[in-house]
Coordinates of C-alpha atoms in Angstrom, one line a residue:
Chain A
M1 CA 25.5 -18.4 0.2
V2 CA 22.7 -17.4 1.6
S3 CA 23.1 -14.9 4.5
T4 CA 22.1 -16.1 7.9
L5 CA 20.0 -13.0 8.5
E6 CA 18.3 -13.7 5.6
R7 CA 14.5 -15.0 5.5
P8 CA 14.5 -18.7 5.0
S9 CA 12.5 -19.6 2.0
L10 CA 8.9 -19.9 1.3
V11 CA 9.0 -23.9 1.4
T12 CA 11.1 -23.4 4.8
Q13 CA 7.9 -20.9 6.1
V14 CA 5.1 -23.6 5.0
E15 CA 6.9 -26.6 6.3
S16 CA 7.0 -24.6 9.8
A17 CA 3.5 -23.7 9.2
I18 CA 2.4 -27.7 8.7
V19 CA 4.7 -28.7 11.8
M20 CA 2.5 -25.9 13.2
S21 CA -0.7 -27.0 11.6
S22 CA -0.3 -30.6 12.9
V23 CA 0.1 -29.0 16.7
I24 CA -2.8 -26.7 16.3
E25 CA -5.7 -27.7 14.1
A26 CA -7.4 -24.5 13.4
A27 CA -6.2 -22.4 11.2
A28 CA -8.3 -19.8 11.8
V29 CA -10.1 -19.1 15.1
V30 CA -12.6 -16.0 15.5
D31 CA -13.8 -16.0 18.9
H32 CA -16.8 -13.3 19.9
V33 CA -15.7 -10.5 17.2
S34 CA -17.3 -7.7 16.9
K35 CA -16.7 -4.4 15.1
V36 CA -18.4 -1.5 15.0
F37 CA -17.9 1.4 12.4
I38 CA -18.7 5.4 13.5
Q39 CA -19.8 7.6 10.4
R40 CA -19.1 10.9 11.8
P41 CA -19.5 14.0 9.4
L42 CA -16.7 15.9 9.2
L43 CA -17.1 19.4 10.4
R44 CA -20.8 19.3 9.2
R45 CA -23.3 19.1 11.5
G46 CA -25.2 15.8 11.9
Q47 CA -25.4 12.7 14.3
S48 CA -23.2 10.2 13.4
K49 CA -24.0 6.9 12.3
E50 CA -23.3 3.6 14.1
V51 CA -23.1 0.4 11.8
R52 CA -22.5 -2.6 13.7
A53 CA -20.4 -5.0 10.6
V54 CA -19.9 -7.8 12.7
D55 CA -21.8 -8.4 15.7
D56 CA -20.5 -11.2 18.3
V57 CA -19.3 -13.7 15.9
S58 CA -17.4 -17.2 16.4
F59 CA -16.5 -20.1 14.4
T60 CA -13.1 -21.7 13.8
V61 CA -11.9 -22.9 10.5
G62 CA -9.7 -26.2 10.9
R63 CA -6.9 -27.3 8.8
N64 CA -7.0 -27.7 5.3
E65 CA -10.5 -26.9 5.2
I66 CA -12.4 -24.8 2.9
F67 CA -14.7 -22.8 4.6
G68 CA -17.4 -20.9 3.0
V69 CA -18.9 -17.4 4.6
L70 CA -22.2 -16.7 2.6
G71 CA -23.8 -13.5 3.3
A72 CA -25.7 -10.5 1.5
N73 CA -23.6 -7.3 0.9
G74 CA -23.4 -5.6 4.2
S75 CA -23.3 -8.9 6.2
G76 CA -20.0 -8.1 7.6
K77 CA -18.0 -11.1 5.2
S78 CA -15.8 -8.4 3.7
T79 CA -14.8 -6.8 7.5
L80 CA -14.4 -10.6 8.7
I81 CA -11.9 -11.2 5.9
R82 CA -10.0 -7.7 6.5
M83 CA -9.6 -8.9 10.2
L84 CA -8.1 -11.7 9.2
S85 CA -6.0 -9.8 6.7
T86 CA -4.6 -7.7 9.6
L87 CA -6.4 -4.8 7.8
L88 CA -8.8 -3.9 10.6
I89 CA -8.3 -4.2 14.0
P90 CA -11.5 -5.7 15.5
D91 CA -13.2 -4.1 18.4
S92 CA -13.5 -7.0 20.5
G93 CA -12.9 -10.6 21.0
R94 CA -10.0 -12.8 19.6
V95 CA -9.0 -13.5 15.7
E96 CA -6.1 -16.1 15.6
V97 CA -4.4 -17.4 12.3
F98 CA -2.2 -20.5 13.5
G99 CA -2.6 -19.7 16.8
Y100 CA -1.3 -16.1 16.5
D101 CA -3.3 -12.8 17.3
V102 CA -3.7 -10.6 14.4
R103 CA -3.1 -7.6 16.7
R104 CA -0.3 -9.1 18.6
D105 CA 1.3 -10.9 16.0
E106 CA 0.4 -9.1 13.0
A107 CA 3.6 -9.6 11.5
E108 CA 3.7 -13.7 11.9
V109 CA 0.3 -13.6 10.6
K110 CA 1.1 -11.6 7.8
R111 CA 3.8 -14.1 6.3
L112 CA 0.8 -16.7 6.5
I113 CA -1.9 -15.6 4.5
N114 CA -2.8 -14.1 1.5
R115 CA -6.1 -12.9 -0.3
V116 CA -7.8 -12.3 -3.3
S117 CA -10.7 -9.7 -3.0
V118 CA -13.4 -9.1 -5.4
E119 CA -11.4 -6.6 -7.2
A120 CA -7.9 -7.4 -8.5
S121 CA -6.3 -4.6 -7.2
F122 CA -3.3 -3.9 -9.2
F123 CA -1.4 -1.3 -11.1
K124 CA -3.2 -1.1 -13.9
K125 CA -0.7 0.2 -16.2
L126 CA 1.7 -2.3 -15.2
S127 CA 1.7 -5.7 -16.7
P128 CA 1.0 -8.9 -14.7
G129 CA 5.0 -9.8 -15.1
E130 CA 5.7 -6.3 -13.3
N131 CA 2.8 -6.2 -10.9
L132 CA 3.7 -9.9 -9.6
A133 CA 7.4 -9.4 -9.5
Y134 CA 6.2 -6.4 -7.5
A135 CA 4.1 -8.6 -5.0
L136 CA 6.9 -11.4 -5.3
R137 CA 9.8 -9.3 -3.9
L138 CA 7.7 -8.2 -0.9
Y139 CA 7.3 -11.7 -0.2
G140 CA 11.2 -12.2 -0.5
R141 CA 10.7 -13.7 -3.6
S142 CA 12.8 -12.7 -6.9
G143 CA 15.1 -13.7 -9.6
S144 CA 15.2 -15.9 -12.8
A145 CA 13.5 -19.0 -11.1
V146 CA 10.8 -17.0 -10.0
R147 CA 10.3 -15.3 -13.4
D148 CA 10.0 -18.7 -14.9
E149 CA 7.5 -20.1 -12.0
T150 CA 5.4 -17.0 -12.9
Y151 CA 5.2 -17.7 -16.4
A152 CA 4.0 -21.5 -15.4
V153 CA 1.5 -20.5 -13.0
L154 CA 0.3 -17.9 -15.8
E155 CA 0.1 -20.2 -18.4
R156 CA -1.7 -22.9 -16.5
L157 CA -4.2 -19.9 -15.3
G158 CA -4.8 -19.4 -19.0
I159 CA -2.8 -17.0 -19.2
A160 CA -0.4 -16.9 -22.6
R161 CA 3.4 -15.6 -22.6
D162 CA 2.3 -12.6 -25.2
K163 CA -0.2 -10.9 -22.5
V164 CA 1.9 -11.3 -19.5
G165 CA 4.3 -8.0 -20.9
E166 CA 0.7 -6.0 -21.6
P167 CA -0.4 -3.5 -19.5
L168 CA -3.2 -4.8 -17.1
E169 CA -5.8 -2.6 -18.0
Q170 CA -6.1 -4.3 -21.1
L171 CA -6.4 -7.6 -20.2
S172 CA -10.4 -8.8 -19.5
R173 CA -12.2 -8.8 -15.7
G174 CA -11.6 -13.0 -16.1
M175 CA -7.8 -12.3 -16.7
Q176 CA -6.8 -10.0 -13.9
Q177 CA -8.9 -12.4 -11.5
K178 CA -6.4 -14.9 -12.4
V179 CA -3.6 -12.8 -12.1
A180 CA -4.8 -12.2 -8.6
I181 CA -5.0 -15.8 -8.2
A182 CA -1.6 -16.0 -9.5
R183 CA -0.1 -13.5 -6.7
A184 CA -1.7 -15.6 -4.3
L185 CA -0.6 -19.2 -5.3
L186 CA 2.9 -17.6 -5.9
T187 CA 3.4 -16.6 -2.2
S188 CA 2.2 -19.9 -0.7
P189 CA -0.1 -18.7 1.9
V190 CA -0.9 -21.2 4.6
L191 CA -4.3 -19.8 4.9
L192 CA -5.9 -18.3 1.7
L193 CA -8.7 -15.4 1.9
L194 CA -11.0 -15.4 -1.2
D195 CA -13.1 -12.6 -0.7
E196 CA -15.6 -13.1 -3.8
P197 CA -13.1 -14.3 -6.0
T198 CA -15.3 -15.1 -9.2
T199 CA -17.9 -12.1 -9.0
G200 CA -18.5 -10.9 -12.5
L201 CA -16.4 -13.6 -13.8
D202 CA -17.5 -15.7 -16.8
P203 CA -18.5 -19.3 -16.3
R204 CA -15.4 -20.9 -17.3
S205 CA -13.0 -18.7 -15.5
K206 CA -15.2 -19.4 -12.5
L207 CA -14.6 -23.0 -12.6
D208 CA -10.8 -22.3 -13.8
V209 CA -10.7 -20.2 -10.3
Q210 CA -12.6 -23.2 -8.6
R211 CA -10.1 -25.9 -10.0
F212 CA -7.6 -23.4 -8.5
V213 CA -8.7 -23.5 -5.0
R214 CA -8.8 -27.2 -5.1
E215 CA -5.4 -27.7 -6.0
L216 CA -4.4 -24.8 -3.5
R217 CA -6.1 -26.9 -1.2
E218 CA -4.7 -30.2 -2.1
G219 CA -1.0 -29.9 -3.9
H220 CA -0.3 -26.8 -0.7
D221 CA -1.8 -28.4 2.1
A222 CA -3.5 -24.7 2.2
T223 CA -6.4 -23.3 4.3
I224 CA -9.1 -21.6 2.4
L225 CA -12.1 -19.3 3.6
L226 CA -14.0 -18.2 1.0
C227 CA -16.5 -15.5 0.7
T228 CA -19.2 -16.0 -1.8
H229 CA -22.6 -15.2 -3.2
D230 CA -22.3 -17.8 -5.3
M231 CA -24.5 -20.5 -3.8
A232 CA -23.5 -23.3 -6.4
E233 CA -19.9 -22.3 -5.8
A234 CA -20.0 -22.7 -1.9
E235 CA -21.8 -26.5 -2.4
A236 CA -19.2 -27.2 -4.7
L237 CA -16.3 -26.6 -2.8
C238 CA -16.9 -25.5 0.9
D239 CA -16.8 -28.4 3.6
R240 CA -18.9 -25.9 5.9
V241 CA -20.3 -23.1 5.3
A242 CA -21.3 -20.2 7.7
I243 CA -24.2 -17.7 7.2
L244 CA -23.7 -13.9 8.2
E245 CA -26.8 -11.9 8.5
K246 CA -26.4 -8.0 9.5
G247 CA -23.4 -8.8 11.0
R248 CA -24.6 -12.2 13.1
L249 CA -23.9 -16.1 12.5
A250 CA -26.9 -17.3 11.5
A251 CA -26.0 -20.4 10.8
L252 CA -23.0 -22.6 10.6
D253 CA -22.5 -26.2 9.5
T254 CA -21.6 -28.5 6.8
V255 CA -23.9 -28.1 3.6
T256 CA -25.3 -31.5 4.1
G257 CA -25.7 -30.8 7.9
L258 CA -27.9 -27.4 6.5
K259 CA -30.3 -29.0 5.0
Q260 CA -30.8 -31.7 7.2
R261 CA -31.2 -29.2 9.9
Y262 CA -33.9 -26.8 8.1
G263 CA -35.1 -29.1 5.4
A264 CA -38.0 -29.9 7.5
E265 CA -38.6 -25.7 8.5
I266 CA -38.6 -25.2 4.8
G267 CA -41.0 -28.1 3.3
T268 CA -38.4 -30.3 1.8
D269 CA -36.3 -32.8 2.6
D270 CA -33.7 -31.3 -0.2
P271 CA -33.5 -27.6 0.2
S272 CA -31.4 -25.6 -2.0
L273 CA -28.7 -23.9 -0.3
E274 CA -30.6 -20.6 -1.5
E275 CA -33.6 -21.9 0.0
I276 CA -31.8 -22.4 3.3
F277 CA -30.2 -18.9 3.0
I278 CA -33.7 -17.1 2.4
H279 CA -35.4 -19.0 5.0
L280 CA -32.4 -18.0 7.6
T281 CA -32.4 -14.1 6.3
G282 CA -35.5 -13.6 5.1
R283 CA -33.9 -12.2 1.9
S284 CA -31.8 -13.4 -1.2
L285 CA -28.3 -13.1 -1.8
E286 CA -28.9 -10.7 -4.3
D287 CA -31.0 -8.3 -2.2
D288 CA -28.2 -5.1 -1.4
V289 CA -28.0 -3.4 2.1
E290 CA -27.4 0.2 0.8
G291 CA -25.3 2.3 3.2
E292 CA -23.8 -0.4 5.1
H293 CA -19.9 -0.6 5.5
E294 CA -18.5 -3.8 4.0
Chain B
M1 CA 0.4 -16.6 20.5
S2 CA -1.3 -19.0 22.9
Q3 CA 0.4 -19.8 25.7
S4 CA -0.5 -23.7 25.6
L5 CA 1.5 -24.2 22.5
P6 CA 4.7 -25.9 22.6
P7 CA 7.8 -23.7 22.3
A8 CA 9.2 -24.9 19.0
V9 CA 5.3 -23.7 17.0
R10 CA 5.5 -20.6 19.0
T11 CA 8.0 -18.7 16.3
L12 CA 8.1 -18.4 12.7
P13 CA 11.0 -17.9 11.2
G14 CA 12.1 -14.0 11.0
A15 CA 12.4 -11.7 8.8
G16 CA 15.6 -10.6 9.5
I17 CA 17.4 -6.9 8.6
W18 CA 18.9 -8.2 5.2
W19 CA 15.8 -10.1 4.1
E20 CA 13.9 -6.9 4.6
T21 CA 16.4 -4.3 3.0
R22 CA 15.6 -6.4 -0.2
A23 CA 12.2 -7.0 -0.1
S24 CA 12.2 -3.1 0.0
L25 CA 14.1 -2.7 -3.1
A26 CA 10.3 -3.9 -4.3
F27 CA 9.0 -0.6 -4.3
V28 CA 12.0 1.1 -6.0
E29 CA 11.6 -1.8 -8.8
R30 CA 7.9 -1.2 -8.7
N31 CA 8.3 3.1 -9.2
L32 CA 10.9 2.7 -11.8
Y33 CA 8.0 0.4 -14.0
L34 CA 5.6 2.8 -13.3
V35 CA 8.0 5.7 -14.5
R36 CA 8.2 4.0 -17.6
R37 CA 4.7 3.0 -18.1
Y38 CA 3.4 6.9 -17.2
W39 CA 6.8 8.2 -19.4
H40 CA 4.7 10.7 -21.1
L41 CA 2.9 12.2 -17.9
E42 CA 6.8 12.1 -16.9
L43 CA 8.0 14.1 -20.1
A44 CA 4.9 16.6 -19.6
F45 CA 6.1 17.4 -16.4
L46 CA 9.3 17.7 -17.0
I47 CA 8.5 20.1 -20.0
F48 CA 6.7 22.0 -17.1
N49 CA 9.3 22.2 -14.9
V50 CA 11.9 23.3 -17.6
A51 CA 9.4 25.7 -19.0
S52 CA 8.6 27.4 -15.3
A53 CA 12.3 27.3 -14.1
M54 CA 13.5 29.0 -17.7
S55 CA 10.7 31.9 -17.2
V56 CA 12.2 32.7 -13.5
L57 CA 15.2 32.8 -15.1
Y58 CA 14.7 35.2 -17.6
I59 CA 12.6 37.2 -15.3
G60 CA 15.7 37.4 -13.2
K61 CA 17.9 38.2 -16.4
A62 CA 15.6 40.7 -17.2
Q63 CA 16.2 42.3 -14.0
M64 CA 19.3 42.6 -13.9
Q65 CA 19.4 43.9 -17.3
A66 CA 16.9 46.6 -16.3
G67 CA 19.2 47.6 -13.3
G68 CA 22.0 48.0 -15.3
T69 CA 24.4 46.2 -12.9
S70 CA 27.4 44.6 -14.0
S71 CA 27.7 41.0 -15.7
E72 CA 29.1 39.3 -12.7
G73 CA 26.1 40.3 -10.6
R74 CA 23.9 39.3 -14.0
V75 CA 25.2 36.0 -13.5
D76 CA 25.0 36.0 -9.4
L77 CA 20.8 36.6 -9.9
V78 CA 20.4 33.7 -12.5
L79 CA 22.3 31.4 -10.3
Y80 CA 21.0 32.6 -7.1
L81 CA 17.5 31.5 -8.8
G82 CA 19.0 28.8 -10.8
I83 CA 19.8 27.0 -7.5
G84 CA 16.5 27.6 -5.9
T85 CA 14.4 26.3 -8.9
V86 CA 17.2 23.1 -9.3
V87 CA 17.1 22.5 -5.6
W88 CA 13.5 23.0 -4.8
A89 CA 12.7 20.5 -7.7
Y90 CA 14.7 18.1 -6.2
L91 CA 13.1 18.7 -2.4
R92 CA 9.6 18.4 -3.9
A93 CA 10.0 15.2 -5.6
V94 CA 11.5 14.0 -2.4
F95 CA 8.5 15.1 -0.3
S96 CA 5.8 14.4 -2.9
N97 CA 7.0 10.6 -3.6
V98 CA 7.3 9.9 0.0
G99 CA 4.4 12.0 0.7
E100 CA 2.3 10.3 -2.0
M101 CA 2.8 6.8 -1.1
V102 CA -0.4 6.1 0.5
A103 CA -2.5 8.4 -1.5
W104 CA -1.1 6.8 -5.2
E105 CA -1.6 3.0 -3.8
R106 CA -5.1 4.1 -2.9
W107 CA -6.1 5.6 -6.2
E108 CA -4.5 2.6 -7.7
G109 CA -6.4 0.0 -5.6
T110 CA -3.1 -1.5 -4.2
I111 CA -3.1 0.0 -0.7
E112 CA -4.6 -3.4 1.2
Y113 CA -2.2 -5.7 -0.4
T114 CA 0.9 -3.5 0.5
M115 CA -0.6 -3.3 3.9
M116 CA -0.8 -6.8 4.5
A117 CA 2.3 -8.2 3.2
P118 CA 5.1 -9.5 5.3
I119 CA 7.3 -6.2 4.9
S120 CA 7.9 -4.1 7.9
R121 CA 6.4 -0.5 7.6
L122 CA 10.4 0.7 8.2
A123 CA 11.5 -1.2 5.4
H124 CA 8.4 0.4 3.4
M125 CA 9.6 3.2 4.1
L126 CA 13.3 2.6 3.4
G127 CA 12.1 1.5 -0.1
V128 CA 9.8 4.3 -1.0
S129 CA 12.3 6.8 0.2
L130 CA 15.2 5.5 -2.1
F131 CA 13.5 5.7 -4.8
S132 CA 12.2 9.7 -4.2
I133 CA 15.8 10.1 -3.8
I134 CA 16.9 8.4 -7.0
Y135 CA 13.8 10.0 -8.7
G136 CA 14.6 13.5 -7.6
L137 CA 18.6 13.5 -8.3
A138 CA 17.6 12.2 -11.9
R139 CA 14.6 15.0 -12.4
S140 CA 17.0 17.5 -11.1
A141 CA 19.7 16.6 -13.5
L142 CA 17.6 16.9 -16.1
L143 CA 16.2 20.0 -15.4
L144 CA 19.9 21.1 -14.5
G145 CA 21.2 20.0 -18.1
V146 CA 18.7 22.0 -20.0
L147 CA 19.2 25.1 -18.1
A148 CA 22.8 25.1 -19.0
L149 CA 22.1 25.1 -22.5
F150 CA 20.6 28.4 -21.8
F151 CA 22.3 30.3 -18.9
S152 CA 25.5 30.4 -18.4
V153 CA 26.6 29.8 -14.9
D154 CA 30.1 30.5 -13.6
L155 CA 30.5 27.6 -11.0
R156 CA 34.5 27.7 -10.7
N157 CA 34.4 29.1 -7.3
A158 CA 31.5 26.6 -5.8
N159 CA 32.0 24.3 -3.4
L160 CA 30.4 21.0 -5.0
G161 CA 31.3 19.0 -2.4
G162 CA 29.7 20.8 0.6
A163 CA 27.0 21.4 -1.7
A164 CA 26.2 17.6 -2.0
V165 CA 26.7 17.0 1.7
I166 CA 24.1 19.6 2.0
L167 CA 21.7 18.2 -0.3
L168 CA 22.2 14.8 1.0
V169 CA 21.3 16.1 4.5
G170 CA 18.6 17.9 3.8
S171 CA 16.8 14.7 1.7
L172 CA 16.3 13.2 5.3
S173 CA 14.4 15.8 7.0
F174 CA 12.4 16.0 3.6
L175 CA 12.0 12.3 4.1
G176 CA 10.8 12.9 7.5
F177 CA 8.2 15.5 6.1
G178 CA 7.0 13.5 3.8
I179 CA 6.6 10.3 5.9
M180 CA 4.6 12.9 8.0
A181 CA 2.5 13.9 5.1
A182 CA 2.0 10.5 3.8
V183 CA -0.3 9.9 7.2
L184 CA -2.4 12.3 5.7
P185 CA -4.5 10.3 3.2
L186 CA -4.6 7.6 5.6
L187 CA -6.3 9.7 8.0
F188 CA -8.7 11.5 5.5
P189 CA -9.3 9.5 2.5
E190 CA -10.9 12.3 0.6
R191 CA -8.9 14.8 1.7
G192 CA -5.5 14.1 2.2
E193 CA -4.0 14.2 -0.8
E194 CA -4.9 17.6 -1.2
M195 CA -3.7 18.5 2.5
T196 CA -0.1 17.1 1.1
F197 CA 0.2 19.6 -1.7
V198 CA -0.9 22.2 0.5
I199 CA 2.0 21.3 2.7
S200 CA 4.3 21.8 -0.3
S201 CA 2.9 24.8 -1.5
I202 CA 3.5 26.4 2.0
L203 CA 7.3 25.1 2.1
L204 CA 7.6 26.6 -1.5
L205 CA 6.4 30.3 -0.1
V206 CA 8.3 30.4 3.4
S207 CA 11.5 28.7 2.5
G208 CA 13.3 31.5 0.0
V209 CA 13.4 29.5 -3.0
Y210 CA 13.4 32.2 -5.4
Y211 CA 13.8 35.2 -3.0
P212 CA 15.7 35.9 0.5
I213 CA 13.2 35.1 3.5
S214 CA 13.6 38.8 4.7
V215 CA 11.2 39.9 2.2
L216 CA 8.8 37.6 4.0
P217 CA 6.0 39.4 6.3
D218 CA 7.2 39.4 9.7
W219 CA 4.4 36.9 10.9
M220 CA 5.5 34.5 8.0
E221 CA 9.2 34.3 8.9
P222 CA 8.8 32.0 12.2
L223 CA 7.6 29.4 9.6
A224 CA 10.8 29.6 7.3
T225 CA 13.0 28.6 10.5
I226 CA 11.3 25.5 10.8
S227 CA 11.3 24.3 7.2
P228 CA 14.3 22.2 6.0
A229 CA 14.1 23.9 2.8
T230 CA 15.5 27.0 4.0
Y231 CA 18.4 25.9 5.3
V232 CA 19.0 23.5 2.1
L233 CA 19.0 26.7 -0.1
E234 CA 20.8 28.8 2.3
G235 CA 23.6 26.2 2.5
M236 CA 23.3 25.3 -1.4
R237 CA 23.7 29.0 -2.0
A238 CA 26.6 29.8 -0.1
A239 CA 28.6 26.4 -1.3
L240 CA 27.7 27.3 -4.6
L241 CA 27.4 31.3 -5.0
D242 CA 30.2 32.1 -2.6
G243 CA 32.6 28.9 -2.1
T244 CA 32.1 28.6 1.5
P245 CA 34.5 25.6 2.2
T246 CA 32.1 22.8 4.0
M247 CA 33.5 23.4 7.2
A248 CA 31.9 26.6 7.7
L249 CA 28.7 25.8 6.0
G250 CA 28.0 24.2 9.9
P251 CA 25.3 27.3 10.4
S252 CA 23.4 25.3 7.7
I253 CA 24.3 21.8 8.0
L254 CA 23.3 21.6 11.8
P255 CA 19.7 22.8 11.6
I256 CA 19.0 20.7 8.6
L257 CA 20.5 17.8 11.2
I258 CA 18.5 18.4 13.8
L259 CA 15.3 18.9 12.0
G260 CA 16.4 15.2 10.0
A261 CA 16.9 13.9 13.4
L262 CA 13.3 15.1 14.9
T263 CA 11.4 14.7 11.9
V264 CA 12.7 11.4 10.7
P265 CA 11.4 9.2 13.7
L266 CA 8.4 11.4 14.8
G267 CA 7.5 10.9 10.9
I268 CA 7.7 6.9 11.0
A269 CA 6.0 7.4 14.9
V270 CA 2.8 9.5 13.5
F271 CA 2.6 7.1 10.5
G272 CA 2.6 3.9 12.9
W273 CA -0.1 6.0 14.9
G274 CA -2.2 6.9 12.0
E275 CA -2.0 3.5 10.6
R276 CA -3.2 2.0 13.9
Y277 CA -5.9 5.0 13.5
A278 CA -6.8 3.9 9.8
K279 CA -7.0 0.1 10.9
R280 CA -9.1 1.0 14.3
T281 CA -11.7 3.2 12.1
G282 CA -11.8 0.9 9.0
R283 CA -10.2 3.7 6.9
L284 CA -7.6 1.8 5.2
K285 CA -9.8 0.9 2.0
R286 CA -8.7 0.6 -1.1
S287 CA -10.7 3.7 -2.7
G288 CA -11.7 6.6 -0.6

């Protein structure tokens, strides 16, 4: 018998969010958002340094959309993701997830989101099974049924049962990233925030992750915000792409729309996304910006 | 939530107390997994603790023999030091486990995932505190068991129930101190953990773990009055050495209760403030 005080199942949550989604078509709203970091030397002489990580950025991510954010290191992608994840408070502007304000309605937002970042971020000595058991308990999921589901998802991601009990540090980076994907999948987020999830993965693992991103959108009615360096990945997955440069929004459109808009300026009918990026930012995605706060 | 939305979609299902309590067990389960995976470190620390405690107790034994006191007095000094050693091992385990809850996760790289999970900070602290108490009790029991093999102690007159009450109440105030200390790695990503270590070292120095606080310099004694360990140790020694009845342990229990009533809510408030500060300044990152 389930207590009336007990949290409703994740299915109920997802259903609830779907009901919300049918009313609110915007899964995420970023409205004139800015974030400045001040790096002040502690107990040392010297001037403090101000880094404008996100500068008056606005966009809306539609429900069930895969929305790409392209930018070099230091362009503000991770800062944006961390604001949507409730890990960072914006200095100004409004950030909402399915109508919930990340500052005012933090608890509600947390129930709707999950994130996969460039680093797998697990307890390294613990096994995938132990790490996932911990993560899922935090989302109110435990028990033998959840354990079976965990095994099933890991197997679908190509992680055999005999690997589930091994310390995570003994798995390859690709495997670790798949466990991170499994963590996100098993918590059924309505908005999934992917921060360069395939960086450093081998081509096959990249394709596996991309397949699961599509499955998550189609099978779980999830909305996905994908920050990536990978132009081919953005082109293959994203319905729309935003290009960030030094914290500012340089462009926002579908890939086709961007090509139509900037093709003439670049001097070709069918420019690649990379050419458009270089045209807009003056540099390639591989260029790093030293010392910027991400 | 936007005012224009219909009321039916303004709220998601609430978490609830029972759900939060169950979710808080995630921290107990996770830390038990970690203890099992890091068993070699646990064993090394236990051996270090046992060796340190035995060294202290042998110093006491030698001191009594050199002083030529009666055998009763000799046992008392060994017991006096034994109580200090075991109780401090417990209190330090509680304080450190809670105090390092942020530092440990930052080191592992999981801090952002824990902080963005849909569990209240109160439930987070409840889970960490529960594990700290279980862990502290287990470590102290092991230490006590080993010491009992080497030193004969007479507990016939001891008030064990009163000692348990003191330890239980004392745990609360140490949890409060631990929660306050846990905020330091949020505020000072590079130095916070060292600060937590310094706090526990100062508590060890001023709380009369191995000696009465009357031997401390005058300027140091006021620090002893704000350390909950001072009253826990006084109470434990009164209960175990003198067999003081529980009702007569009031002078020790009352200050610990007051400190607990102050430090736990204060700790939670300070942690909340620290978390908001970290989120404003971008310090809530996976690594320093």
